[in-house]
XYZ file of C-alpha atoms in Angstrom:
684
model
C -0.154 -0.566 0.193
C 1.646 3.099 -1.123
C 1.536 6.047 1.017
C -1.194 9.212 0.708
C 2.140 11.621 -0.003
C 4.891 9.399 -2.035
C 4.142 7.913 -5.152
C 7.179 5.888 -7.429
C 6.841 7.523 -10.601
C 8.201 5.817 -14.203
C 8.590 7.755 -17.226
C 5.859 6.748 -19.465
C 3.419 6.245 -16.337
C 2.686 9.853 -15.127
C -0.363 10.690 -16.333
C -1.548 14.267 -14.283
C -2.732 16.074 -17.632
C -4.627 19.403 -17.981
C -2.990 20.393 -21.416
C -2.098 23.964 -22.898
C -0.036 25.934 -25.764
C 3.400 25.118 -24.959
C 3.755 29.591 -24.492
C 1.644 30.708 -22.142
C 0.700 34.169 -22.921
C 0.292 37.107 -20.485
C -0.283 40.955 -20.873
C 0.364 43.524 -19.269
C 0.204 47.040 -18.989
C 2.200 48.255 -21.840
C 2.666 45.273 -23.833
C 2.479 40.571 -24.462
C 3.957 38.450 -25.639
C 4.699 34.882 -24.483
C 7.231 33.648 -22.734
C 10.230 31.645 -23.986
C 9.286 28.052 -23.401
C 11.458 25.247 -25.430
C 10.355 22.027 -25.609
C 12.522 19.174 -27.668
C 10.540 20.069 -31.382
C 12.217 24.026 -30.901
C 15.265 23.007 -28.379
C 17.883 22.685 -31.274
C 16.571 26.476 -32.662
C 16.164 27.775 -29.119
C 20.126 26.219 -27.936
C 21.591 28.481 -30.526
C 19.944 32.090 -29.279
C 20.528 30.708 -25.646
C 24.030 30.227 -27.149
C 24.742 33.823 -28.871
C 22.571 35.761 -25.321
C 25.099 33.935 -22.783
C 28.387 34.133 -24.472
C 26.983 38.123 -24.015
C 25.488 38.181 -21.123
C 27.321 39.418 -17.616
C 25.082 36.837 -15.489
C 22.641 33.962 -15.560
C 20.057 33.270 -12.933
C 18.437 28.951 -12.820
C 16.067 28.017 -11.471
C 14.379 24.282 -11.534
C 10.910 22.436 -10.327
C 11.432 18.952 -9.093
C 8.580 16.575 -7.941
C 9.594 16.153 -4.724
C 12.410 17.420 -2.381
C 11.942 14.112 0.806
C 11.694 10.610 0.245
C 10.261 10.491 4.086
C 9.647 13.044 6.569
C 13.466 11.473 8.943
C 14.916 12.888 5.641
C 13.674 16.503 6.146
C 17.039 18.515 7.183
C 16.457 18.105 10.720
C 18.154 20.730 13.922
C 20.028 17.689 15.096
C 21.103 17.093 11.512
C 25.786 17.603 10.858
C 26.346 19.187 7.491
C 27.930 16.101 6.906
C 24.661 14.719 6.914
C 22.563 17.747 5.857
C 24.555 17.090 2.531
C 23.805 13.224 3.038
C 20.273 14.560 2.558
C 20.195 17.237 -0.633
C 22.268 14.034 -2.064
C 19.140 11.137 -1.438
C 16.628 14.339 -2.566
C 18.505 14.854 -5.777
C 19.013 10.762 -6.366
C 15.346 10.201 -6.448
C 13.454 13.130 -7.508
C 13.297 14.412 -10.960
C 14.413 17.943 -12.140
C 10.653 18.581 -14.344
C 11.310 22.349 -15.412
C 14.885 24.208 -15.808
C 14.601 27.817 -15.710
C 17.804 29.880 -17.645
C 17.729 33.423 -17.732
C 20.779 35.821 -19.125
C 21.417 39.142 -18.059
C 22.971 41.887 -19.639
C 23.611 44.975 -19.154
C 22.643 47.248 -22.134
C 25.206 51.447 -21.362
C 23.207 52.577 -23.740
C 19.925 52.373 -22.517
C 21.023 51.791 -18.561
C 19.377 48.798 -18.550
C 19.756 45.114 -18.038
C 18.246 42.901 -20.703
C 16.788 39.719 -19.810
C 16.309 36.704 -21.508
C 13.713 34.463 -19.588
C 14.347 30.616 -20.948
C 11.563 28.126 -19.924
C 12.528 24.612 -20.767
C 10.619 21.086 -20.250
C 13.107 17.975 -19.458
C 11.889 15.005 -18.688
C 14.244 11.298 -18.700
C 13.322 9.606 -21.720
C 14.575 6.968 -22.730
C 16.492 8.008 -26.224
C 18.864 5.480 -26.687
C 18.587 1.468 -27.079
C 20.790 -0.032 -25.537
C 20.626 -2.232 -22.427
C 19.427 -1.046 -19.050
C 16.036 -0.704 -17.300
C 14.357 2.894 -18.156
C 14.595 5.719 -15.514
C 12.108 5.520 -12.460
C 11.464 8.524 -9.877
C 9.752 9.496 -7.296
C 7.049 12.167 -6.768
C 5.717 13.928 -3.039
C 1.854 14.876 -3.624
C 2.894 17.830 -2.306
C 5.275 18.804 -4.375
C 2.951 17.740 -7.893
C 0.119 19.573 -6.316
C 2.571 22.530 -6.000
C 3.170 22.630 -9.795
C -0.511 22.018 -10.840
C -1.904 24.634 -8.127
C 1.040 27.308 -10.496
C -1.004 25.229 -13.937
C 2.533 23.295 -14.908
C 1.559 21.103 -17.786
C 2.465 17.408 -17.640
C 2.158 16.914 -20.883
C 4.663 19.515 -22.313
C 6.554 17.900 -19.570
C 6.179 14.679 -20.286
C 5.158 13.828 -24.376
C 7.395 16.924 -25.657
C 10.024 17.071 -22.492
C 13.591 17.792 -23.358
C 15.287 14.201 -22.861
C 19.433 13.856 -22.240
C 22.126 12.273 -20.516
C 24.742 13.038 -17.987
C 28.934 12.961 -19.471
C 29.304 9.457 -17.663
C 25.725 7.872 -19.294
C 27.006 9.302 -22.906
C 30.467 7.450 -22.132
C 28.417 4.277 -21.766
C 26.736 4.451 -24.235
C 29.067 5.609 -26.599
C 31.066 2.736 -25.187
C 28.002 0.382 -25.754
C 26.785 1.399 -29.279
C 30.098 0.985 -30.556
C 30.318 -2.746 -29.125
C 26.233 -3.500 -31.285
C 28.216 -1.887 -34.168
C 30.857 -3.783 -34.017
C 28.793 -6.296 -33.565
C 26.581 -5.501 -36.739
C 29.712 -4.783 -39.276
C 30.663 -8.148 -37.903
C 27.065 -10.063 -38.986
C 26.810 -8.398 -41.999
C 26.549 -9.948 -45.300
C 26.880 -9.337 -48.929
C 29.974 -7.577 -50.323
C 30.690 -6.774 -47.175
C 31.313 -10.157 -46.176
C 34.537 -10.357 -47.597
C 36.160 -6.926 -46.112
C 35.463 -7.650 -42.647
C 37.326 -10.153 -42.988
C 40.247 -8.145 -43.253
C 42.492 -7.951 -40.175
C 44.864 -5.213 -40.424
C 48.055 -7.199 -39.207
C 50.061 -5.995 -41.565
C 52.037 -2.742 -41.216
C 51.277 -2.192 -44.698
C 48.189 -2.404 -44.276
C 47.919 -0.545 -41.205
C 49.853 2.505 -42.811
C 47.750 1.745 -46.842
C 45.043 2.730 -44.267
C 45.758 5.745 -42.190
C 47.160 7.355 -45.555
C 43.825 7.089 -47.214
C 42.431 8.332 -44.622
C 44.823 11.264 -44.931
C 43.445 11.439 -48.454
C 40.076 11.383 -48.340
C 40.383 14.562 -45.600
C 41.708 16.635 -48.309
C 39.809 15.467 -50.508
C 36.836 16.663 -48.568
C 38.990 20.219 -47.694
C 39.431 20.523 -51.094
C 35.986 20.860 -51.885
C 34.991 22.790 -49.690
C 37.755 25.618 -51.022
C 37.347 25.377 -54.399
C 34.745 24.062 -57.199
C 36.296 24.429 -60.322
C 40.531 23.372 -59.826
C 39.413 20.082 -60.014
C 42.799 18.683 -61.744
C 44.650 20.895 -59.721
C 43.843 18.560 -56.461
C 44.312 15.498 -59.227
C 47.908 17.080 -59.922
C 48.444 16.304 -56.072
C 49.138 12.827 -56.975
C 52.008 11.308 -58.948
C 52.715 8.378 -60.443
C 53.995 6.334 -57.168
C 50.461 6.489 -56.122
C 47.063 5.676 -57.742
C 45.310 7.938 -58.931
C 42.133 9.873 -57.647
C 39.609 11.643 -59.559
C 37.017 13.743 -58.845
C 33.068 12.834 -60.443
C 29.952 13.347 -60.067
C 27.843 10.851 -58.786
C 23.755 11.278 -58.646
C 24.755 15.355 -58.651
C 27.365 14.663 -55.560
C 30.850 15.749 -55.955
C 33.015 11.337 -55.372
C 36.211 9.977 -56.135
C 36.508 7.300 -58.675
C 39.213 5.440 -57.435
C 41.920 4.350 -60.495
C 44.658 1.987 -60.208
C 44.369 0.003 -56.786
C 44.319 -3.769 -56.352
C 41.091 -5.676 -54.853
C 43.063 -6.655 -51.181
C 43.208 -2.350 -51.110
C 39.552 -1.663 -52.480
C 38.454 -3.375 -49.582
C 40.221 -1.793 -46.842
C 39.396 1.171 -48.191
C 35.841 -0.105 -48.606
C 36.434 -1.388 -44.713
C 38.200 2.159 -43.809
C 34.432 3.779 -45.390
C 32.235 1.829 -43.782
C 33.391 1.219 -40.153
C 33.362 5.653 -40.305
C 29.894 5.734 -41.371
C 28.939 3.823 -38.443
C 30.458 5.712 -35.790
C 29.463 8.930 -37.134
C 25.972 7.052 -36.911
C 26.832 6.155 -33.096
C 27.914 9.989 -32.515
C 24.612 11.545 -34.512
C 22.631 9.167 -31.850
C 24.702 10.021 -28.556
C 24.567 13.315 -29.513
C 20.425 14.548 -30.401
C 19.838 11.886 -26.546
C 22.469 14.488 -24.805
C 19.964 17.002 -25.253
C 19.310 19.532 -22.443
C 22.690 18.551 -21.032
C 23.212 20.690 -23.962
C 23.270 23.735 -21.462
C 24.868 22.825 -19.439
C 27.884 21.856 -20.748
C 27.651 25.608 -22.626
C 27.403 27.745 -18.924
C 29.790 25.584 -18.210
C 32.494 26.325 -20.885
C 31.041 30.110 -20.303
C 32.458 29.975 -17.040
C 29.881 32.923 -16.347
C 28.397 34.020 -13.002
C 25.750 31.887 -12.311
C 23.204 33.294 -9.610
C 20.780 30.698 -8.052
C 18.156 31.375 -4.943
C 18.548 28.682 -2.500
C 20.497 26.319 -4.923
C 22.597 24.636 -3.293
C 19.763 21.650 -3.683
C 19.762 22.885 -7.446
C 23.336 22.110 -8.036
C 22.915 19.231 -7.469
C 20.571 17.869 -9.061
C 22.041 19.614 -11.741
C 25.155 17.322 -10.949
C 23.057 13.682 -10.477
C 21.305 14.514 -13.397
C 23.910 15.935 -15.939
C 27.463 14.920 -14.091
C 27.023 11.768 -13.108
C 26.731 10.209 -9.197
C 26.942 12.776 -7.023
C 30.174 12.052 -4.747
C 29.918 10.461 -0.837
C 30.968 13.910 0.933
C 30.172 17.416 0.725
C 33.392 18.364 0.406
C 33.883 16.581 -2.613
C 30.802 18.043 -4.125
C 32.263 20.728 -3.935
C 35.557 21.081 -5.835
C 33.785 19.272 -8.188
C 31.533 21.557 -8.688
C 33.280 24.154 -7.813
C 35.824 23.132 -11.442
C 31.890 23.263 -13.693
C 30.617 26.631 -12.022
C 33.741 28.931 -10.589
C 31.667 31.605 -9.617
C 27.604 31.012 -7.848
C 25.783 33.569 -5.794
C 23.219 33.063 -3.596
C 20.660 35.433 -3.694
C 19.244 34.324 0.025
C 22.515 34.463 1.345
C 23.410 37.546 -0.161
C 20.032 38.791 1.189
C 21.172 37.790 4.224
C 25.044 38.366 4.945
C 24.690 42.255 3.446
C 23.405 44.321 6.546
C 22.154 47.620 3.840
C 20.123 44.490 2.289
C 18.861 43.408 5.513
C 17.747 47.074 6.532
C 15.892 47.481 3.466
C 14.278 44.249 4.108
C 13.604 44.673 7.594
C 11.727 41.553 8.999
C 10.430 39.716 5.302
C 11.081 36.962 4.402
C 13.692 35.718 2.109
C 11.022 33.792 -0.659
C 11.983 34.446 -3.428
C 8.036 36.153 -4.283
C 8.996 37.703 -1.038
C 11.997 39.086 -2.318
C 10.971 40.392 -5.797
C 7.913 41.757 -3.977
C 9.813 43.834 -1.565
C 12.884 44.810 -3.397
C 11.452 45.100 -7.388
C 8.464 46.693 -6.820
C 8.393 48.169 -10.361
C 9.084 44.982 -11.895
C 6.953 43.127 -10.020
C 4.326 46.289 -10.597
C 3.046 45.348 -6.826
C 1.923 48.006 -3.749
C 4.720 48.449 -1.493
C 5.289 49.288 2.186
C 9.170 49.638 2.454
C 9.748 52.854 0.883
C 11.714 50.986 -2.041
C 9.601 52.079 -4.615
C 11.055 56.199 -4.435
C 14.173 54.672 -4.554
C 15.797 54.185 -7.605
C 16.373 50.899 -8.688
C 18.177 49.159 -11.502
C 16.104 49.346 -15.334
C 15.332 45.865 -16.536
C 14.141 44.997 -20.166
C 12.918 41.241 -21.459
C 13.634 40.189 -25.247
C 11.960 37.314 -26.402
C 12.609 36.458 -29.916
C 12.281 39.501 -31.558
C 10.167 41.259 -28.722
C 10.730 44.023 -25.659
C 9.508 45.505 -23.341
C 10.803 47.581 -20.172
C 7.019 46.724 -18.535
C 7.012 43.036 -18.424
C 5.779 41.052 -16.399
C 4.198 37.375 -16.805
C 3.301 36.970 -12.780
C 4.252 33.071 -13.582
C 5.426 32.269 -10.083
C 7.712 29.314 -9.788
C 7.558 29.128 -13.317
C 11.024 28.661 -14.065
C 11.996 30.478 -16.191
C 10.096 32.838 -14.380
C 11.587 32.300 -11.421
C 15.170 32.285 -13.050
C 13.515 35.816 -13.737
C 13.375 37.254 -10.778
C 16.029 35.837 -9.055
C 18.125 37.642 -11.592
C 16.244 40.965 -10.620
C 17.375 40.277 -6.966
C 20.759 40.213 -8.116
C 20.260 43.464 -10.352
C 18.950 44.972 -7.026
C 20.965 43.740 -3.920
C 24.407 44.733 -6.170
C 22.824 48.213 -6.858
C 21.964 48.192 -2.683
C 25.703 47.063 -1.610
C 27.412 50.122 -3.615
C 27.609 48.605 -7.633
C 27.786 51.020 -9.990
C 25.742 50.219 -13.241
C 27.084 53.065 -15.419
C 29.966 52.975 -14.819
C 30.062 48.593 -16.057
C 32.243 47.546 -19.201
C 31.426 44.569 -21.336
C 35.245 44.554 -19.945
C 34.301 43.863 -16.655
C 33.791 40.893 -15.308
C 31.183 41.761 -12.167
C 31.588 38.512 -10.556
C 35.374 39.851 -9.283
C 33.350 42.556 -7.917
C 34.960 43.653 -4.790
C 31.955 44.348 -3.002
C 30.673 40.588 -3.511
C 34.034 38.496 -2.836
C 32.128 38.540 0.613
C 28.921 36.623 -0.853
C 30.444 34.483 -4.213
C 30.416 30.668 -3.524
C 28.813 30.952 0.034
C 25.301 28.985 -0.227
C 23.169 27.059 2.429
C 24.006 23.858 2.623
C 20.334 22.804 3.305
C 16.696 24.411 2.432
C 15.847 25.761 6.113
C 19.332 25.428 7.160
C 21.974 27.791 8.624
C 24.901 25.731 8.186
C 26.979 28.037 4.754
C 29.603 25.805 2.884
C 32.385 27.268 1.289
C 32.234 26.115 -2.524
C 35.560 26.817 -3.321
C 37.623 25.388 -0.831
C 34.702 22.697 0.556
C 34.676 23.257 4.018
C 31.767 24.956 6.406
C 31.471 28.150 7.702
C 29.996 29.968 10.756
C 26.930 32.565 8.866
C 27.915 36.169 10.005
C 25.225 38.699 9.994
C 22.705 39.591 12.309
C 20.002 37.363 10.917
C 21.491 34.758 11.697
C 19.898 31.199 11.627
C 18.394 31.238 15.095
C 18.922 27.862 16.698
C 15.845 26.421 18.737
C 17.457 24.429 21.861
C 20.383 24.563 23.306
C 23.772 23.375 21.975
C 23.898 20.629 20.161
C 27.126 18.084 21.066
C 27.220 15.640 19.212
C 29.615 13.160 21.377
C 26.550 13.722 24.436
C 23.516 12.681 21.687
C 21.966 9.253 21.654
C 19.941 7.769 18.142
C 17.063 5.314 19.997
C 14.927 3.869 17.222
C 12.159 0.631 17.148
C 10.961 1.166 21.356
C 7.513 1.152 21.827
C 5.227 2.896 19.197
C 2.947 4.427 23.184
C 6.352 6.086 24.378
C 5.894 9.526 24.404
C 8.723 12.557 25.323
C 7.729 13.683 28.653
C 7.841 9.342 29.614
C 11.039 9.069 27.529
C 12.763 12.014 29.699
C 11.235 10.563 32.486
C 12.374 7.616 32.640
C 15.813 8.172 31.383
C 16.400 11.399 34.807
C 15.291 8.571 37.146
C 18.672 6.066 36.125
C 21.182 9.574 35.209
C 19.502 12.774 37.197
C 16.332 14.958 36.863
C 19.874 17.454 34.666
C 20.667 14.528 32.594
C 18.634 15.649 30.119
C 19.271 18.503 28.115
C 16.453 17.719 24.931
C 15.119 14.540 22.355
C 14.459 15.600 19.536
C 11.656 12.763 17.983
C 12.830 11.904 14.121
C 9.636 10.679 14.134
C 7.108 7.826 15.655
C 9.605 5.103 16.016
C 12.475 7.277 16.439
C 14.060 9.494 19.146
C 17.471 11.357 19.680
C 18.679 12.829 23.555
C 20.875 14.436 23.835
C 22.361 14.076 27.439
C 24.264 17.207 29.402
C 27.613 15.117 30.207
C 29.603 12.667 27.496
C 29.246 9.960 30.104
C 25.685 9.739 30.985
C 25.537 8.876 26.579
C 28.170 5.954 26.890
C 26.084 4.949 29.982
C 23.077 4.768 28.779
C 24.515 2.601 26.041
C 26.262 0.386 28.495
C 23.597 0.717 30.089
C 20.608 -1.295 27.584
C 22.854 -3.348 26.326
C 23.252 -5.911 30.128
C 19.793 -5.289 30.662
C 18.968 -6.605 27.659
C 21.649 -9.401 28.266
C 20.672 -9.779 31.823
C 16.843 -11.362 32.965
C 17.066 -11.339 36.987
C 14.820 -9.073 39.157
C 17.041 -5.710 38.268
C 16.615 -6.093 34.781
C 12.718 -6.427 35.360
C 12.331 -3.859 37.488
C 14.880 -1.283 36.075
C 12.862 1.798 34.868
C 14.369 1.403 31.419
C 12.506 -2.193 31.489
C 9.777 0.131 29.890
C 11.794 1.242 27.541
C 12.668 -2.313 26.416
C 9.636 -3.993 26.394
C 8.953 -6.338 23.336
C 12.811 -6.634 23.261
C 12.964 -4.038 19.465
C 14.760 -1.224 21.031
C 18.041 -0.815 18.727
C 20.572 2.293 20.270
C 23.562 3.934 18.303
C 26.050 7.471 18.238
C 25.549 9.270 15.886
C 27.805 7.826 13.168
C 25.181 5.231 13.294
C 22.885 7.849 12.061
C 25.053 9.312 9.470
C 25.404 5.636 8.371
C 21.482 5.170 8.818
C 21.135 8.657 6.255
C 23.913 7.469 3.276
C 21.664 4.515 1.513
C 20.098 5.051 -1.033
C 17.160 2.509 0.384
C 14.019 4.794 0.772
C 11.705 3.487 3.907
C 9.158 5.899 5.080
C 9.558 4.860 8.969
C 13.073 5.036 10.206
C 12.585 2.220 11.841
C 12.093 0.480 8.526
C 14.663 2.165 7.423
C 17.577 1.248 10.175
C 16.447 -2.645 9.478
C 16.818 -2.256 6.177
C 20.110 -0.234 5.790
C 21.134 -3.850 8.142
C 21.268 -2.248 10.955
C 20.605 -4.738 13.801
C 22.126 -5.086 16.002
C 20.600 -3.767 19.406
C 23.346 -1.498 20.464
C 25.118 0.252 17.752
C 28.708 2.258 18.818
C 30.779 2.563 15.331
C 29.531 -0.043 13.844
C 30.438 -2.598 16.569
C 27.956 -4.112 18.688
C 28.732 -2.931 22.905
C 29.475 -6.156 25.956
C 29.995 -4.984 28.939
C 30.061 -5.757 32.603
C 27.494 -4.545 34.294
C 29.299 -4.743 37.646
C 31.322 -1.514 36.073
C 28.223 0.293 34.898
C 26.620 0.313 38.166
C 29.667 1.271 40.370
C 29.526 4.653 37.727
C 25.821 4.971 37.636
C 25.185 4.610 42.034
C 27.731 6.804 42.553
C 26.136 9.286 40.694
C 24.546 11.712 43.500
C 22.024 12.906 40.353
C 21.258 9.749 40.121
C 17.593 8.152 41.363
C 18.362 4.442 40.360
C 20.806 2.251 41.966
C 21.509 -2.088 42.004
C 19.947 -1.449 45.728
C 17.052 0.291 44.685
C 15.060 1.810 41.625
C 13.189 3.673 42.898
C 12.811 7.369 44.437
C 12.087 11.549 43.061
C 11.121 11.175 39.673
C 12.728 14.740 37.738
C 10.697 17.729 37.694
C 9.177 17.103 34.165
C 7.824 21.233 33.135
C 4.253 19.632 31.119
C 3.246 16.997 29.303
C 4.832 17.446 25.495
C 2.352 14.811 23.377
C 2.153 15.110 20.291
C 0.986 13.805 16.798
C 3.024 12.627 14.140
C 2.707 13.392 10.491
C 5.104 14.135 7.433
C 2.912 17.432 6.994
C 4.350 18.016 11.200
C 7.002 16.756 11.254
C 8.776 19.632 12.366
C 7.138 19.218 15.893
C 8.932 16.231 16.841
C 11.486 18.746 18.680
C 11.260 18.611 22.122
C 13.679 21.305 25.107
C 12.932 19.719 28.004
C 13.890 22.693 31.483
C 16.798 21.638 33.444
C 20.206 23.419 34.662
C 21.129 23.924 31.113
C 18.379 25.612 29.014
C 14.501 26.547 30.026
C 12.709 25.911 26.652
C 10.011 23.690 26.964
C 9.103 23.253 22.905
C 10.261 23.841 19.677
C 8.923 23.851 16.088
């Protein structure tokens, strides 16, 4: 039974449909023309136009629409996630979900009009299998909330599935060339008729190899000569001396051809075999080049090394790498190093909005979502009422050009269509540059915007995940603290990962309050700093001391190995009911997150990955002695438990923290318990 919020979709079975034209019509007070929408029917011509615009651009903004974000509630970017785990969750998202629309918008500064010229392009893409090579059809996940979101903004599913541009990654292209090359070798070997004798001629002798190479050069010179002249046929023939056979240019079916004179039958077979191989090789390359499809756009952006602008775009870059380069690296450091080689200059406008005190003042308390930032910073372009006072301030003018149509007051209002979102992103960047002191009126075509001194503190700094305060420097691959007055505010005490224990598979009746009571009876009322539920089957417990965390792992494993009155009456006994409770350190959590297996519940994921030990510490099962642990726990003055007594005053609980779990309210799972180390009781 599939979950209502998630379905598995195959490349030929997604049939959501609401047909509309391939160009969306819109109007403004001064002009009406169509947004540039590109499908496979107009891709080749649009690519030529885009190539020209990108080469002339000062920067290029991009945006991607996807079929989902998270494959399970616990794969959300959670506040207990370390940066390496956050990357693993982004990696999982990019690998499991499809990119169905790609927006590209080159911006060029026009010094004469003192405005930017934007060329928004909206590409429908679909992972269609274009080549007849072995291997399964593409498959991807859909999250119903994401698909519903696309439908709400009139996404054309018919255009995507039937007319979407297919693509191959660089790795897939290399593999296709190899496989198809082998297939055509077999085709040649199995050919019949007049090629039978030719295929049986191995190029074993040095003479045969030299002769074949000489013929290749001769034919290449002849083709070059045809391109240069059509009236000096004798000049080419004169290049042949008496020591080698004659070539004579003739016309065959109204096309230039070479007549070969004076060759032996063996030499003619070698020439014929060479020509057949050359034709088959070109046919393979032609098919694979056509199947590369939309990746030609990515190759264009990478080769031009332009400043690339996105909004909260780390996930976008992960999709670009996964879809068009190859399998994502296992670590964020490797990913940053690799993507930086192709895109050396990247600006995240979300980071720019938060990282500049000037822009923070202009934004006031407004949200930094794409549409909100566009409305606040670009009121003249967005044609919206604005109370921030920016409408009266000088702004950077932006004109839009689609083919031969151009407007200085263009606004489609088509939010969350990738092409328009890329346009909004570029407009936000242009206005932000103006506010931090970049004067475009002094800008010349020879000036590289990416090397502007005022942008250096923002370039290549991206938020690691879509709801994170963690910044990654793409140039170095290192995590850096976020600066600025609107830093990411933690809603719980500072996390100490060495003090944190992961527990899963416990009885479903357990609530956060009961879990804390159970543990505090043993380790004392101030032993637990916070409890964070991943879902109804798993939780993080952060202890106030590292030794409490290690003792908990030891104690839990020891109790399960014993079957005596102390174990049965122990406060942790009810937590261990059913024999399915597992515990591990933070590295076990990372190991589970790194698996490509997709299970909705965390406990099911852990079992599928193969984490079945009762207690996991860095992959090893702990089997300690009870005596050593009893001494440490009973020696703790804050503990309400000893080997002689299992009763005592329970630690004070602030309030009952009952919760309900659902994929739509997964962030409700964070609970912070009052202790001498913190005052909060619950955070969402």
